[in-house]
Amino acid sequence: MTRTNKDVELSERLRQQIEHRFGDRGKFRLLEEASGIPASRWKNFFYKKQEATSPLIEFWTTKFPEDESWILEGVKRPSKEDFPFLTSPPTRRQGETMGDRLNWVIAEWASPKGDSLFAYLQERSKDEIAAEEWKAVFLGKAQPTAEMIALVCSSRPHFTQWVLLGSVMSKIEVNPTDKASIERWKEFQSQEWNTLQKMILKSREKEQQQGP
């Protein structure tokens, strides 16, 4: 089958996303568990023995719908200036269940990927929540426990209401799927920063008045 430039470019974008989301260690086994497609097919694709097939693309765009326009068309994601968080905006599907929402917050918070991510989360829980339990939530095979939510939201408290309820009722919390909520949160953060700067300036002025 003749490969077109479009096929090659699409495949390269998919390889980038595989590395971005699944990391280096154990990624083909994880992909097999998540997709039901043999690890050997993912490996052959990743190492450029073939281009992306329809089953690979269909799995990826279903599992990660926020990647669809990038994978299929190369449409860039919003810049950090437009979306002030450390990962792509969640899709409507990512807001459907508590597990979906927690997975998004984990991606926004933690930098390790794949097996390294699950090991990191186990370590952060002081070994009280096993890596296999975190993996089950990542793969959508289990919903998160209260302990998982408490751990993640202790580092990202402004997402707590969204994770638990799918919506927010406070300007110090943010719903990353709602543009108005994002803007309110950005305004609140800006106000907090301005207040902090004024406090620092006032403290310095007081120190200067007091002298050595």
Short mmCIF file of C-alpha atoms in Angstrom, two decimals:
data_model
loop_
_atom_site.label_atom_id
_atom_site.label_comp_id
_atom_site.label_asym_id
_atom_site.label_seq_id
_atom_site.Cartn_x
_atom_site.Cartn_y
_atom_site.Cartn_z
CA MET A 1 0.00 0.00 0.00
CA THR A 2 1.39 3.41 -1.04
CA ARG A 3 2.16 5.75 1.85
CA THR A 4 1.13 9.37 1.39
CA ASN A 5 2.69 12.36 3.12
CA LYS A 6 -0.56 12.71 5.08
CA ASP A 7 -0.27 9.11 6.34
CA VAL A 8 3.34 9.66 7.41
CA GLU A 9 2.56 12.95 9.19
CA LEU A 10 -0.48 11.47 10.98
CA SER A 11 1.60 8.50 12.12
CA GLU A 12 4.34 10.73 13.43
CA ARG A 13 1.85 12.77 15.47
CA LEU A 14 0.42 9.55 16.92
CA ARG A 15 3.91 8.33 17.87
CA GLN A 16 4.55 11.62 19.64
CA GLN A 17 1.34 11.23 21.63
CA ILE A 18 2.12 7.64 22.56
CA GLU A 19 5.43 8.78 24.02
CA HIS A 20 3.79 11.78 25.68
CA ARG A 21 1.01 9.79 27.38
CA PHE A 22 2.58 6.39 28.00
CA GLY A 23 6.23 7.25 28.53
CA ASP A 24 9.09 4.85 27.86
CA ARG A 25 8.80 1.93 30.25
CA GLY A 26 6.16 -0.71 29.50
CA LYS A 27 4.22 1.40 27.02
CA PHE A 28 3.41 -1.42 24.60
CA ARG A 29 2.01 -3.64 27.36
CA LEU A 30 -0.09 -0.75 28.66
CA LEU A 31 -1.36 0.00 25.17
CA GLU A 32 -2.38 -3.63 24.73
CA GLU A 33 -4.24 -3.59 28.05
CA ALA A 34 -6.00 -0.34 27.18
CA SER A 35 -6.89 -1.13 23.56
CA GLY A 36 -7.07 -4.91 23.20
CA ILE A 37 -4.70 -4.54 20.23
CA PRO A 38 -1.60 -6.78 20.54
CA ALA A 39 1.53 -5.09 21.87
CA SER A 40 3.42 -6.33 18.81
CA ARG A 41 1.27 -4.17 16.52
CA TRP A 42 1.89 -1.08 18.63
CA LYS A 43 5.62 -1.87 18.66
CA ASN A 44 5.79 -2.34 14.89
CA PHE A 45 3.98 0.94 14.41
CA PHE A 46 6.03 2.89 16.97
CA TYR A 47 9.32 1.76 15.44
CA LYS A 48 8.12 2.73 11.95
CA LYS A 49 7.74 -0.72 10.45
CA GLN A 50 4.27 0.42 9.37
CA GLU A 51 2.08 3.49 9.43
CA ALA A 52 -0.94 3.93 11.68
CA THR A 53 -3.81 1.58 10.89
CA SER A 54 -7.50 2.35 11.32
CA PRO A 55 -7.82 0.30 14.57
CA LEU A 56 -4.91 2.17 16.16
CA ILE A 57 -6.30 5.56 15.16
CA GLU A 58 -9.84 4.66 16.18
CA PHE A 59 -8.70 3.48 19.61
CA TRP A 60 -6.61 6.57 20.22
CA THR A 61 -9.22 9.13 19.19
CA THR A 62 -11.85 7.31 21.25
CA LYS A 63 -9.66 7.00 24.34
CA PHE A 64 -8.21 10.49 24.00
CA PRO A 65 -10.77 12.54 22.05
CA GLU A 66 -8.94 15.75 22.95
CA ASP A 67 -6.14 14.53 20.64
CA GLU A 68 -8.42 13.89 17.66
CA SER A 69 -7.97 17.17 15.77
CA TRP A 70 -4.22 17.08 16.37
CA ILE A 71 -3.78 13.45 15.30
CA LEU A 72 -6.04 13.60 12.24
CA GLU A 73 -5.46 17.13 11.02
CA GLY A 74 -2.42 18.54 12.82
CA VAL A 75 -4.49 21.30 14.39
CA LYS A 76 -2.49 22.77 17.25
CA ARG A 77 -3.85 22.88 20.77
CA PRO A 78 -4.60 26.09 22.64
CA SER A 79 -1.52 27.91 23.87
CA LYS A 80 -0.79 28.26 27.56
CA GLU A 81 -1.81 31.91 27.28
CA ASP A 82 -5.32 30.81 26.30
CA PHE A 83 -5.49 27.87 28.74
CA PRO A 84 -3.53 28.48 31.96
CA PHE A 85 -2.96 24.86 32.97
CA LEU A 86 -0.26 22.28 32.29
CA THR A 87 -2.13 19.99 29.89
CA SER A 88 -4.68 20.25 27.08
CA PRO A 89 -8.26 21.36 27.85
CA PRO A 90 -10.48 18.43 28.85
CA THR A 91 -13.16 17.37 26.42
CA ARG A 92 -16.79 16.89 27.37
CA ARG A 93 -16.12 13.14 27.55
CA GLN A 94 -13.31 13.69 30.05
CA GLY A 95 -15.81 15.35 32.36
CA GLU A 96 -18.34 12.51 32.34
CA THR A 97 -17.11 10.47 35.32
CA MET A 98 -15.11 11.14 38.45
CA GLY A 99 -12.40 8.83 37.10
CA ASP A 100 -12.17 10.79 33.84
CA ARG A 101 -11.89 14.05 35.74
CA LEU A 102 -9.28 12.73 38.17
CA ASN A 103 -7.18 11.35 35.29
CA TRP A 104 -7.19 14.80 33.71
CA VAL A 105 -6.05 16.44 36.95
CA ILE A 106 -3.30 13.82 37.37
CA ALA A 107 -2.05 14.64 33.86
CA GLU A 108 -2.12 18.35 34.74
CA TRP A 109 -0.23 17.75 38.00
CA ALA A 110 2.24 14.87 37.55
CA SER A 111 4.96 14.72 34.90
CA PRO A 112 5.87 10.96 34.90
CA LYS A 113 4.15 8.78 32.29
CA GLY A 114 3.06 5.15 32.00
CA ASP A 115 4.43 2.74 34.60
CA SER A 116 6.59 5.54 36.01
CA LEU A 117 3.43 7.52 36.73
CA PHE A 118 1.78 4.65 38.59
CA ALA A 119 4.95 4.09 40.64
CA TYR A 120 5.13 7.81 41.40
CA LEU A 121 1.52 7.90 42.58
CA GLN A 122 2.12 4.86 44.78
CA GLU A 123 5.13 6.62 46.29
CA ARG A 124 3.14 9.82 46.87
CA SER A 125 0.52 7.78 48.70
CA LYS A 126 3.28 6.36 50.94
CA ASP A 127 2.60 2.91 49.44
CA GLU A 128 -0.98 2.92 50.74
CA ILE A 129 -2.40 2.89 47.18
CA ALA A 130 -0.73 0.35 44.89
CA ALA A 131 0.51 1.21 41.40
CA GLU A 132 -1.87 -1.43 39.99
CA GLU A 133 -4.84 0.42 41.53
CA TRP A 134 -3.74 3.68 39.91
CA LYS A 135 -3.29 1.87 36.59
CA ALA A 136 -6.83 0.48 36.77
CA VAL A 137 -8.19 4.03 37.11
CA PHE A 138 -5.98 5.28 34.26
CA LEU A 139 -7.24 2.49 31.99
CA GLY A 140 -10.86 3.21 32.93
CA LYS A 141 -11.31 -0.21 34.54
CA ALA A 142 -12.06 1.20 38.02
CA GLN A 143 -13.31 4.41 39.56
CA PRO A 144 -11.04 6.28 42.00
CA THR A 145 -11.28 5.84 45.73
CA ALA A 146 -11.77 8.68 48.19
CA GLU A 147 -8.10 8.28 49.18
CA MET A 148 -6.97 8.75 45.57
CA ILE A 149 -9.05 11.88 45.17
CA ALA A 150 -7.79 13.30 48.46
CA LEU A 151 -4.17 12.73 47.45
CA VAL A 152 -4.43 14.31 44.01
CA CYS A 153 -6.61 17.23 45.10
CA SER A 154 -4.26 18.04 47.97
CA SER A 155 -1.83 19.15 45.25
CA ARG A 156 -4.48 20.67 42.97
CA PRO A 157 -7.16 21.90 45.43
CA HIS A 158 -8.72 24.31 42.92
CA PHE A 159 -10.00 21.31 40.92
CA THR A 160 -11.58 19.52 43.89
CA GLN A 161 -15.21 20.53 43.28
CA TRP A 162 -14.93 19.77 39.57
CA VAL A 163 -13.50 16.30 40.26
CA LEU A 164 -16.22 15.49 42.78
CA LEU A 165 -19.23 17.19 41.17
CA GLY A 166 -18.36 17.97 37.56
CA SER A 167 -19.04 21.66 38.27
CA VAL A 168 -17.87 24.40 40.62
CA MET A 169 -19.63 26.81 42.96
CA SER A 170 -16.75 29.03 44.04
CA LYS A 171 -14.45 31.48 42.25
CA ILE A 172 -11.43 29.94 43.98
CA GLU A 173 -12.25 26.65 42.27
CA VAL A 174 -12.12 26.11 38.51
CA ASN A 175 -13.96 23.99 35.98
CA PRO A 176 -11.42 23.51 33.15
CA THR A 177 -14.20 22.67 30.68
CA ASP A 178 -15.96 26.03 31.23
CA LYS A 179 -14.42 29.14 29.66
CA ALA A 180 -16.26 31.51 32.02
CA SER A 181 -14.99 29.54 35.04
CA ILE A 182 -11.43 29.67 33.69
CA GLU A 183 -11.65 33.44 33.21
CA ARG A 184 -13.04 33.95 36.74
CA TRP A 185 -10.22 31.84 38.14
CA LYS A 186 -7.60 33.76 36.17
CA GLU A 187 -9.06 37.06 37.44
CA PHE A 188 -9.03 35.74 41.01
CA GLN A 189 -5.43 34.56 40.65
CA SER A 190 -4.45 37.96 39.23
CA GLN A 191 -6.10 39.73 42.16
CA GLU A 192 -4.34 37.43 44.61
CA TRP A 193 -0.99 38.10 42.93
CA ASN A 194 -1.55 41.86 43.00
CA THR A 195 -2.45 41.69 46.70
CA LEU A 196 0.70 39.67 47.39
CA GLN A 197 2.86 42.17 45.50
CA LYS A 198 1.35 45.05 47.51
CA MET A 199 2.04 43.21 50.76
CA ILE A 200 5.67 42.61 49.74
CA LEU A 201 6.10 46.26 48.71
CA LYS A 202 4.58 47.50 51.96
CA SER A 203 6.84 45.18 53.96
CA ARG A 204 9.93 46.48 52.15
CA GLU A 205 8.88 50.10 52.71
CA LYS A 206 8.43 49.39 56.41
CA GLU A 207 11.89 47.80 56.60
CA GLN A 208 13.44 50.82 54.87
CA GLN A 209 11.72 53.23 57.28
CA GLN A 210 12.99 51.28 60.26
CA GLY A 211 16.52 51.32 58.91
CA PRO A 212 19.35 48.98 59.83
#
